[in-house]
Backbone as a chain_set.jsonl record, in Angstrom:
{"seq": "XXXXXXXXXXXXXXXXXXXXXXXXXXXXXXXXXXXXXXXXXXXXXXXXXXXXXXXXXXXXXXXXXXXXXXXXXXXXXXXXXXXXXXXXXXXXXXXXXXXXXXXXXXXXXXXXXXXXXXXXXXXXXXXXXXXXXXXXXXXXXXXXXXXXXXXXXXXXXXXXXXXXXXXXXXXXXXX", "coords": {"N": [[-11.059, -21.105, -17.604], [-10.611, -17.871, -16.322], [-7.763, -16.898, -14.492], [-7.335, -14.961, -11.701], [-5.334, -12.451, -10.121], [-6.459, -11.145, -8.113], [-9.734, -11.192, -6.891], [-12.655, -9.636, -6.167], [-15.833, -9.652, -4.896], [-18.091, -7.656, -3.848], [-20.807, -7.143, -1.891], [-21.901, -5.35, 0.024], [-20.587, -2.691, 1.995], [-20.803, -1.516, 5.098], [-20.816, 1.199, 7.322], [-21.338, 1.489, 10.666], [-23.348, 3.803, 12.217], [-22.607, 5.981, 14.888], [-23.644, 8.197, 16.039], [-25.575, 9.476, 14.396], [-27.703, 7.744, 14.132], [-28.359, 6.121, 12.004], [-27.162, 3.675, 9.669], [-24.36, 3.882, 7.41], [-24.011, 3.212, 4.07], [-21.17, 2.479, 2.556], [-20.004, 1.272, 0.323], [-21.371, -0.517, -2.442], [-22.369, -3.314, -4.339], [-19.915, -3.974, -5.85], [-17.666, -5.253, -8.132], [-14.547, -6.578, -8.707], [-12.015, -7.644, -10.692], [-8.837, -8.612, -11.161], [-6.371, -9.384, -13.409], [-3.211, -11.201, -13.294], [-0.164, -9.295, -13.281], [-1.152, -6.872, -14.17], [-1.729, -3.343, -14.273], [-3.936, -1.392, -12.502], [-6.282, 1.219, -11.923], [-8.078, 3.031, -9.549], [-10.384, 5.502, -9.736], [-11.98, 8.358, -8.517], [-14.16, 10.735, -6.863], [-13.26, 12.492, -3.825], [-13.97, 10.758, -0.861], [-15.547, 8.735, -1.934], [-15.069, 6.061, -1.463], [-12.706, 4.779, -2.22], [-10.332, 4.373, -0.655], [-11.446, 2.828, 1.368], [-12.13, 0.544, -0.085], [-9.538, -0.354, -0.776], [-8.615, -0.965, 1.796], [-10.237, -3.13, 2.409], [-9.332, -4.973, 0.52], [-6.629, -5.282, 1.326], [-6.957, -6.537, 3.71], [-7.296, -5.162, 6.08], [-9.798, -4.338, 6.739], [-12.047, -6.424, 7.437], [-14.786, -6.521, 7.697], [-17.22, -6.823, 5.793], [-19.786, -7.479, 3.365], [-19.577, -10.093, 1.2], [-17.134, -11.584, -1.051], [-13.627, -12.18, -1.096], [-10.94, -13.077, -2.999], [-7.638, -14.127, -3.31], [-4.977, -14.834, -5.566], [-3.216, -17.963, -5.451], [-0.434, -17.599, -5.141], [-0.381, -15.098, -4.124], [-0.507, -14.639, -1.333], [-1.675, -13.197, 1.79], [0.652, -12.122, 2.981], [2.077, -11.29, 0.803], [0.921, -9.063, -0.171], [1.178, -5.681, -0.447], [0.807, -2.405, 0.902], [0.735, 1.015, 0.227], [-0.075, 3.622, 2.045], [-2.171, 6.619, 2.325], [-0.91, 8.254, 4.137], [2.467, 8.053, 5.36], [2.923, 6.22, 7.549], [5.12, 5.38, 9.192], [7.281, 3.876, 11.644], [7.984, 5.763, 14.373], [10.058, 5.419, 16.21], [11.942, 3.934, 14.963], [14.75, 3.855, 12.722], [15.233, 5.1, 9.343], [16.301, 2.975, 7.766], [15.704, 0.809, 9.487], [12.907, 0.902, 9.45], [12.334, -0.076, 6.904], [13.545, -2.59, 7.045], [11.869, -3.773, 8.85], [9.777, -5.208, 7.632], [10.991, -7.354, 6.503], [12.655, -10.591, 6.573], [15.122, -11.373, 9.09], [18.587, -10.835, 8.384], [21.562, -10.739, 6.295], [21.058, -10.535, 3.531], [18.55, -9.323, 3.471], [19.147, -6.85, 4.62], [20.862, -5.823, 2.672], [19.077, -5.656, 0.492], [17.239, -3.763, 1.501], [18.893, -1.482, 1.788], [19.65, -1.093, -0.899], [17.138, -0.502, -2.074], [16.469, 1.855, -0.692], [18.554, 3.468, -1.575], [17.848, 3.626, -4.295], [15.625, 5.182, -3.989], [16.744, 7.557, -3.451], [17.646, 8.067, -0.88], [20.01, 7.529, 0.42], [21.629, 9.062, 2.096], [20.315, 9.319, 4.484], [19.906, 6.994, 5.967], [20.177, 6.297, 8.67], [18.619, 8.097, 9.976], [15.797, 9.343, 11.854], [12.232, 9.18, 11.32], [11.007, 11.642, 12.068], [12.846, 13.539, 11.404], [12.759, 13.828, 8.731], [11.542, 15.139, 5.594], [8.121, 15.396, 4.402], [7.951, 14.273, 1.834], [10.243, 12.667, 1.778], [9.635, 10.849, 3.804], [7.498, 9.584, 2.565], [8.854, 8.292, 0.485], [10.387, 6.449, 1.946], [8.338, 4.827, 2.925], [7.416, 3.815, 0.494], [9.671, 2.351, -0.34], [9.619, 0.417, 1.662], [7.23, -0.879, 1.006], [7.917, -1.947, -1.507], [9.884, -3.704, -0.696], [9.126, -6.334, 0.065], [8.679, -7.572, -2.294], [6.012, -7.594, -3.524], [3.138, -9.45, -4.657], [0.79, -8.232, -5.124], [0.38, -4.832, -5.183], [-0.834, -2.196, -3.482], [-1.641, 1.108, -3.88], [-2.278, 4.118, -2.398], [-2.873, 7.148, -3.283], [-0.031, 7.575, -3.989], [2.028, 9.382, -4.786], [1.571, 11.847, -3.751], [2.847, 13.75, -2.039], [5.216, 14.383, -3.245], [7.743, 16.025, -5.17], [7.68, 16.899, -8.688], [9.952, 15.854, -10.332], [11.0, 13.8, -8.638], [8.712, 12.226, -8.215], [8.244, 11.358, -10.85], [10.566, 9.814, -11.288], [10.156, 7.779, -9.421], [7.82, 6.661, -10.421], [8.847, 5.473, -12.711], [10.487, 3.516, -11.498], [8.496, 1.942, -10.398], [7.275, 0.844, -12.628]], "CA": [[-11.494, -20.104, -16.649], [-9.618, -16.826, -16.06], [-7.141, -16.867, -13.169], [-7.127, -13.581, -11.281], [-4.472, -12.189, -8.967], [-7.386, -10.678, -7.09], [-11.143, -11.136, -7.284], [-13.499, -9.139, -5.084], [-17.261, -9.484, -5.163], [-18.531, -6.972, -2.64], [-22.232, -6.806, -1.905], [-22.071, -4.103, 0.772], [-19.721, -2.309, 3.11], [-21.593, -0.592, 5.911], [-20.25, 1.774, 8.536], [-22.394, 1.684, 11.65], [-23.36, 5.165, 12.764], [-22.587, 6.045, 16.35], [-24.394, 9.362, 16.533], [-26.699, 9.888, 13.546], [-28.824, 6.841, 14.294], [-28.556, 5.254, 10.847], [-25.921, 3.172, 9.091], [-23.932, 4.477, 6.14], [-23.519, 2.238, 3.094], [-20.007, 3.095, 1.908], [-19.833, 0.632, -0.986], [-22.423, -1.48, -2.756], [-22.327, -3.964, -5.653], [-18.622, -3.746, -6.5], [-16.944, -6.435, -8.587], [-13.211, -6.209, -9.151], [-11.255, -8.82, -11.109], [-7.562, -8.132, -11.681], [-5.459, -10.427, -13.878], [-1.82, -11.012, -12.873], [0.686, -8.436, -14.093], [-1.897, -5.725, -14.686], [-1.872, -2.121, -13.491], [-5.307, -0.891, -12.503], [-6.395, 2.47, -11.189], [-9.409, 3.416, -9.086], [-10.509, 6.953, -9.791], [-13.272, 8.851, -8.071], [-14.065, 11.917, -5.998], [-12.949, 12.299, -2.415], [-15.062, 10.227, -0.056], [-16.4, 7.772, -2.649], [-14.821, 4.698, -0.996], [-11.483, 4.185, -2.782], [-9.475, 3.892, 0.442], [-12.186, 1.746, 2.017], [-11.961, -0.625, -0.94], [-8.164, -0.831, -0.6], [-8.514, -1.576, 3.124], [-10.879, -4.442, 2.316], [-8.429, -5.838, -0.242], [-5.413, -5.608, 2.074], [-7.308, -7.294, 4.904], [-7.435, -4.323, 7.268], [-11.223, -4.167, 7.024], [-12.719, -7.672, 7.058], [-16.218, -6.415, 7.964], [-17.978, -6.488, 4.591], [-20.577, -8.579, 2.815], [-19.057, -10.468, -0.1], [-15.99, -12.494, -1.034], [-12.344, -11.709, -1.6], [-10.045, -14.196, -3.302], [-6.323, -13.792, -3.836], [-4.325, -15.962, -6.222], [-2.473, -18.784, -4.509], [0.893, -17.034, -4.877], [-0.553, -13.746, -3.575], [-0.94, -14.762, 0.056], [-1.714, -11.875, 2.424], [2.004, -11.609, 3.235], [2.628, -10.772, -0.453], [0.154, -7.875, -0.535], [1.75, -4.502, 0.218], [-0.01, -1.2, 0.767], [1.285, 2.334, 0.518], [-1.237, 4.386, 2.48], [-2.145, 8.061, 2.06], [0.136, 8.774, 5.023], [3.55, 7.065, 5.331], [2.784, 5.217, 8.612], [6.425, 4.892, 9.626], [7.461, 3.725, 13.083], [8.829, 6.907, 14.717], [11.192, 5.011, 17.039], [12.875, 3.205, 14.106], [15.422, 4.654, 11.7], [14.79, 4.87, 7.963], [16.672, 1.605, 7.402], [14.948, -0.126, 10.323], [11.52, 0.895, 8.984], [12.255, -0.97, 5.749], [13.892, -3.935, 7.521], [10.753, -4.256, 9.659], [8.914, -6.128, 6.878], [11.838, -8.384, 5.909], [13.265, -11.514, 7.531], [16.455, -10.955, 9.533], [19.702, -11.393, 7.624], [22.375, -9.841, 5.469], [20.393, -10.311, 2.242], [17.482, -8.346, 3.697], [19.781, -5.543, 4.825], [21.343, -5.374, 1.36], [17.896, -5.278, -0.291], [16.706, -2.515, 2.054], [19.813, -0.395, 1.443], [19.525, -0.863, -2.348], [15.868, 0.187, -2.327], [16.568, 3.225, -0.18], [19.425, 4.183, -2.515], [17.04, 3.91, -5.487], [14.69, 6.244, -3.616], [17.515, 8.769, -3.193], [17.684, 8.266, 0.567], [21.24, 6.941, 0.957], [22.239, 9.936, 3.109], [19.501, 9.389, 5.707], [19.585, 5.633, 6.407], [20.134, 6.207, 10.131], [17.785, 9.18, 10.507], [14.457, 8.976, 12.306], [11.214, 9.816, 10.476], [10.712, 13.028, 12.454], [13.878, 14.394, 10.811], [12.593, 13.785, 7.276], [10.421, 15.862, 4.984], [6.993, 14.53, 4.052], [8.294, 13.526, 0.628], [11.221, 11.636, 2.136], [8.891, 9.821, 4.529], [6.721, 8.868, 1.552], [9.787, 7.405, -0.226], [10.707, 5.341, 2.855], [7.167, 3.944, 2.912], [7.4, 3.138, -0.803], [10.737, 1.346, -0.281], [9.125, -0.666, 2.52], [6.233, -1.627, 0.232], [8.641, -2.697, -2.545], [10.85, -4.624, -0.092], [8.657, -7.725, 0.136], [8.397, -8.029, -3.665], [4.604, -7.998, -3.436], [2.38, -9.903, -5.823], [-0.207, -7.174, -5.29], [0.827, -3.591, -4.555], [-1.933, -1.236, -3.4], [-1.109, 2.455, -3.699], [-3.331, 5.089, -2.107], [-2.278, 8.46, -3.543], [1.371, 7.32, -3.656], [2.987, 10.43, -5.125], [0.902, 13.091, -3.381], [3.705, 14.745, -1.38], [6.513, 14.376, -3.916], [7.876, 16.978, -6.271], [7.507, 16.261, -9.995], [11.064, 14.995, -10.763], [11.075, 12.611, -7.784], [7.536, 11.407, -8.523], [8.467, 10.72, -12.152], [11.589, 8.772, -11.12], [9.543, 6.667, -8.698], [6.897, 5.998, -11.355], [9.689, 4.602, -13.543], [10.848, 2.366, -10.666], [7.298, 1.132, -10.237], [7.047, 0.11, -13.87]], "C": [[-10.339, -19.149, -16.345], [-9.09, -16.935, -14.634], [-6.838, -15.417, -12.815], [-6.124, -13.517, -10.14], [-5.343, -11.782, -7.787], [-8.793, -10.684, -7.67], [-11.962, -10.745, -6.057], [-14.923, -9.015, -5.6], [-17.859, -8.946, -3.866], [-20.006, -6.611, -2.781], [-22.466, -5.471, -1.196], [-20.955, -3.939, 1.789], [-20.471, -1.22, 3.853], [-20.749, -0.095, 7.078], [-21.412, 2.049, 9.476], [-22.267, 3.071, 12.257], [-23.39, 5.111, 14.28], [-23.461, 7.18, 16.868], [-25.635, 9.675, 15.712], [-27.906, 8.974, 13.658], [-29.115, 5.973, 13.087], [-27.197, 4.852, 10.279], [-25.632, 3.86, 7.767], [-23.404, 3.368, 5.233], [-22.404, 2.916, 2.303], [-19.801, 2.559, 0.498], [-20.948, -0.381, -1.189], [-22.199, -2.004, -4.171], [-21.058, -3.626, -6.437], [-18.025, -5.096, -6.873], [-15.625, -5.972, -9.178], [-12.455, -7.489, -9.453], [-9.983, -8.338, -11.795], [-6.688, -9.299, -12.113], [-4.038, -10.171, -13.379], [-1.077, -10.082, -13.829], [0.027, -7.18, -14.616], [-1.835, -4.553, -13.719], [-3.318, -1.674, -13.62], [-5.367, 0.334, -11.614], [-7.853, 2.702, -10.815], [-9.454, 4.931, -9.032], [-11.909, 7.339, -9.34], [-13.084, 10.036, -7.155], [-13.719, 11.528, -4.56], [-14.181, 11.776, -1.681], [-15.921, 9.178, -0.73], [-16.125, 6.319, -2.256], [-13.566, 4.044, -1.539], [-10.591, 3.6, -1.688], [-10.148, 2.756, 1.2], [-12.027, 0.455, 1.225], [-10.553, -1.206, -0.798], [-7.986, -1.503, 0.759], [-9.206, -2.931, 3.187], [-9.927, -5.412, 1.621], [-7.205, -6.228, 0.581], [-5.693, -6.292, 3.414], [-7.456, -6.471, 6.17], [-8.891, -4.096, 7.655], [-11.977, -5.419, 6.57], [-14.236, -7.63, 7.218], [-16.964, -5.918, 6.728], [-18.767, -7.713, 4.164], [-20.058, -8.866, 1.419], [-17.879, -11.412, 0.048], [-14.771, -11.811, -1.634], [-11.463, -12.923, -1.792], [-8.749, -13.643, -3.865], [-5.763, -15.031, -4.508], [-3.464, -16.69, -5.2], [-1.114, -18.181, -4.155], [0.817, -15.613, -4.331], [-1.143, -13.834, -2.173], [-0.92, -13.384, 0.709], [-0.334, -11.28, 2.705], [2.638, -11.016, 1.981], [1.785, -9.63, -1.008], [0.736, -6.71, 0.26], [0.862, -3.301, -0.065], [0.828, 0.027, 1.089], [0.077, 3.219, 0.795], [-1.102, 5.861, 2.11], [-1.125, 8.763, 2.942], [1.203, 7.69, 5.157], [3.477, 5.961, 6.383], [4.116, 4.567, 8.992], [6.443, 4.768, 11.146], [8.429, 4.812, 13.545], [10.071, 6.545, 15.534], [12.224, 4.201, 16.247], [13.516, 4.155, 13.106], [14.815, 4.345, 10.336], [15.068, 3.42, 7.567], [15.864, 0.589, 8.201], [13.481, -0.195, 9.919], [11.342, -0.015, 7.78], [12.55, -2.407, 6.178], [12.751, -4.578, 8.303], [9.918, -5.317, 8.936], [9.684, -7.302, 6.277], [12.345, -9.356, 6.972], [14.67, -11.031, 7.899], [17.519, -11.592, 8.645], [20.373, -10.372, 6.739], [21.709, -9.547, 4.131], [19.293, -9.259, 2.373], [18.057, -6.948, 3.87], [20.257, -4.976, 3.494], [20.172, -4.908, 0.495], [17.346, -3.932, 0.19], [17.586, -1.331, 1.672], [19.715, -0.073, -0.046], [18.244, -0.104, -2.674], [15.923, 1.633, -1.862], [17.493, 4.069, -1.05], [18.652, 4.554, -3.777], [16.056, 5.047, -5.227], [15.405, 7.569, -3.342], [17.665, 9.089, -1.716], [18.965, 7.731, 1.209], [21.868, 7.773, 2.075], [21.484, 9.937, 4.435], [19.129, 8.01, 6.256], [19.408, 5.533, 7.921], [19.33, 7.332, 10.781], [16.435, 8.618, 10.957], [13.423, 9.745, 11.481], [10.932, 11.278, 10.814], [11.703, 14.018, 11.856], [13.743, 14.504, 9.295], [11.447, 14.677, 6.821], [9.294, 14.873, 4.692], [7.281, 13.685, 2.825], [9.292, 12.414, 0.896], [10.543, 10.505, 2.903], [8.09, 8.956, 3.559], [7.619, 7.875, 0.809], [10.227, 6.231, 0.645], [9.557, 4.333, 2.846], [7.076, 3.173, 1.598], [8.479, 2.058, -0.853], [10.29, 0.154, 0.559], [8.096, -1.517, 1.775], [6.903, -2.483, -0.843], [9.459, -3.844, -1.947], [10.401, -6.074, -0.123], [8.386, -8.334, -1.234], [6.941, -8.506, -3.761], [4.045, -8.506, -4.761], [1.304, -8.875, -6.16], [0.29, -5.962, -4.504], [-0.318, -2.587, -4.634], [-1.355, 0.129, -3.059], [-2.264, 3.429, -3.519], [-2.71, 6.482, -2.16], [-0.771, 8.43, -3.276], [2.329, 8.477, -3.88], [2.51, 11.813, -4.687], [1.842, 14.137, -2.791], [5.097, 14.819, -2.002], [6.562, 15.445, -4.997], [7.917, 16.202, -7.588], [8.699, 15.385, -10.412], [11.175, 13.703, -9.943], [9.905, 11.679, -8.085], [7.717, 10.682, -9.853], [9.487, 9.594, -12.052], [10.992, 7.552, -10.42], [8.508, 5.941, -9.551], [7.672, 5.042, -12.259], [10.12, 3.36, -12.769], [9.679, 1.401, -10.533], [7.041, 0.27, -11.467], [8.14, -0.901, -14.089]], "O": [[-9.209, -19.59, -16.134], [-9.864, -17.049, -13.684], [-6.15, -14.726, -13.566], [-6.068, -14.413, -9.298], [-5.014, -12.037, -6.628], [-9.016, -10.239, -8.795], [-11.956, -11.44, -5.041], [-15.182, -8.359, -6.609], [-18.097, -9.692, -2.916], [-20.395, -5.866, -3.681], [-23.131, -4.58, -1.724], [-20.453, -4.907, 2.36], [-20.74, -0.147, 3.314], [-20.056, -0.871, 7.735], [-22.355, 2.758, 9.123], [-21.205, 3.456, 12.748], [-24.102, 4.303, 14.876], [-23.956, 7.132, 17.994], [-26.648, 10.098, 16.267], [-29.018, 9.376, 13.317], [-30.036, 5.158, 13.133], [-26.216, 5.587, 10.393], [-26.536, 4.354, 7.093], [-22.456, 2.668, 5.59], [-22.654, 3.806, 1.49], [-19.461, 3.313, -0.414], [-21.411, -1.019, -0.242], [-21.88, -1.243, -5.084], [-21.115, -3.071, -7.534], [-17.894, -5.979, -6.025], [-15.586, -5.091, -10.038], [-12.273, -8.328, -8.572], [-10.033, -7.736, -12.867], [-6.3, -10.12, -11.282], [-3.696, -9.029, -13.071], [-1.329, -10.084, -15.034], [0.614, -6.484, -15.444], [-1.882, -4.735, -12.502], [-3.855, -1.591, -14.724], [-4.593, 0.467, -10.666], [-8.748, 2.585, -11.652], [-8.644, 5.561, -8.352], [-12.896, 6.719, -9.736], [-11.969, 10.313, -6.715], [-13.873, 10.376, -4.153], [-15.288, 12.285, -1.858], [-16.931, 8.761, -0.163], [-16.866, 5.426, -2.669], [-13.375, 2.845, -1.335], [-10.147, 2.457, -1.792], [-9.477, 1.817, 1.629], [-11.812, -0.61, 1.805], [-10.394, -2.424, -0.708], [-7.281, -2.507, 0.863], [-8.788, -3.797, 3.956], [-9.738, -6.539, 2.078], [-6.782, -7.383, 0.542], [-4.765, -6.59, 4.165], [-7.717, -7.029, 7.236], [-9.178, -3.701, 8.785], [-12.485, -5.469, 5.45], [-14.91, -8.611, 6.904], [-17.299, -4.737, 6.628], [-18.455, -8.839, 4.553], [-20.09, -7.995, 0.549], [-17.645, -11.972, 1.119], [-14.871, -10.987, -2.543], [-11.26, -13.708, -0.866], [-8.75, -12.809, -4.77], [-6.035, -16.152, -4.077], [-3.035, -16.104, -4.206], [-0.688, -18.245, -3.002], [1.852, -14.988, -4.1], [-2.145, -13.19, -1.864], [-0.221, -12.49, 0.232], [-0.17, -10.061, 2.67], [3.639, -10.307, 2.081], [1.916, -9.268, -2.177], [0.781, -6.749, 1.49], [0.249, -3.195, -1.127], [1.537, 0.068, 2.095], [-0.698, 3.527, -0.11], [-0.051, 6.298, 1.641], [-0.537, 9.763, 2.532], [0.874, 6.507, 5.076], [3.939, 4.851, 6.12], [4.212, 3.345, 9.098], [5.712, 5.468, 11.846], [9.594, 4.791, 13.147], [11.041, 7.303, 15.541], [13.262, 3.823, 16.789], [12.905, 5.139, 12.691], [13.99, 3.442, 10.199], [14.175, 2.721, 7.088], [15.388, -0.397, 7.637], [12.866, -1.255, 10.036], [10.304, -0.662, 7.646], [11.883, -3.338, 5.727], [12.682, -5.803, 8.402], [9.405, -6.234, 9.578], [9.093, -8.155, 5.615], [12.455, -8.991, 8.142], [15.326, -10.357, 7.104], [17.379, -12.734, 8.209], [19.839, -9.296, 6.469], [21.786, -8.419, 3.643], [19.124, -8.412, 1.497], [17.522, -5.978, 3.334], [20.076, -3.789, 3.218], [20.266, -3.873, -0.165], [17.026, -3.065, -0.622], [17.075, -0.285, 1.273], [19.698, 1.1, -0.42], [18.267, 0.837, -3.468], [15.47, 2.534, -2.568], [17.245, 5.259, -1.242], [18.782, 5.671, -4.278], [15.698, 5.786, -6.144], [14.766, 8.576, -3.039], [17.796, 10.254, -1.341], [18.998, 7.504, 2.419], [22.576, 7.225, 2.919], [21.969, 10.503, 5.415], [18.121, 7.884, 6.95], [18.573, 4.764, 8.398], [19.36, 7.495, 12.001], [15.998, 7.562, 10.499], [13.709, 10.841, 10.997], [10.643, 12.069, 9.916], [11.424, 15.216, 11.807], [14.529, 15.197, 8.65], [10.505, 14.935, 7.571], [9.497, 13.659, 4.731], [6.904, 12.515, 2.771], [9.199, 11.337, 0.306], [10.844, 9.333, 2.676], [8.016, 7.738, 3.719], [7.204, 6.75, 0.533], [10.421, 5.127, 0.135], [9.785, 3.126, 2.77], [6.698, 2.001, 1.593], [8.229, 0.963, -1.356], [10.557, -0.993, 0.202], [8.094, -2.741, 1.903], [6.498, -3.624, -1.064], [9.7, -4.847, -2.619], [11.228, -6.964, -0.322], [7.921, -9.469, -1.334], [6.679, -9.675, -4.043], [4.433, -8.049, -5.837], [0.954, -8.676, -7.324], [0.583, -6.058, -3.312], [-0.72, -2.177, -5.723], [-0.656, 0.28, -2.057], [-3.126, 3.548, -4.39], [-2.096, 6.934, -1.193], [-0.281, 9.178, -2.43], [3.362, 8.544, -3.214], [2.987, 12.829, -5.193], [1.639, 15.327, -3.033], [6.046, 15.267, -1.359], [5.561, 15.733, -5.653], [8.16, 14.995, -7.599], [8.474, 14.246, -10.821], [11.418, 12.634, -10.502], [10.093, 10.468, -8.197], [7.373, 9.505, -9.963], [9.306, 8.536, -12.656], [11.292, 6.417, -10.79], [8.338, 4.73, -9.416], [7.212, 3.935, -12.541], [10.119, 2.26, -13.323], [9.862, 0.184, -10.554], [6.64, -0.889, -11.355], [8.124, -1.621, -15.087]]}, "num_chains": 1, "name": "protein.A"}
């Protein structure tokens, strides 16, 4: 029997309407089986449910009909998500935003600094997100996602606000 890093059998995902008087079926009859070590891409038009599907997988939206199974070594703590927006904590510095997902200690600090250096952010470790460009904020969020060495990495339009050379360099890091 095939062992999957992730297996989702989704019967329906419904959003309850508050004003229109009828529910909206966002997703129906979706089966997703991802073997370990595989890159997969969800492609579709805006509004078709890609982000909703990612939120179901990462556990942020448990209200669906169906089943979600993660491999034993892919516990929820080992699933990382890079959202469409960076979602940084504005009161934390760049370095603190990455350290937020790591256990306290010198090894974690070293890992966070190394990742931020790889992202080209060594000059802004102590800056706050409000002082960064959108592309820099995106790179901080990517470093934070990489920091936990996830078994499953969910990327929702990860390179959308990056210029081509930076996006290409980060794609290489991802591989």
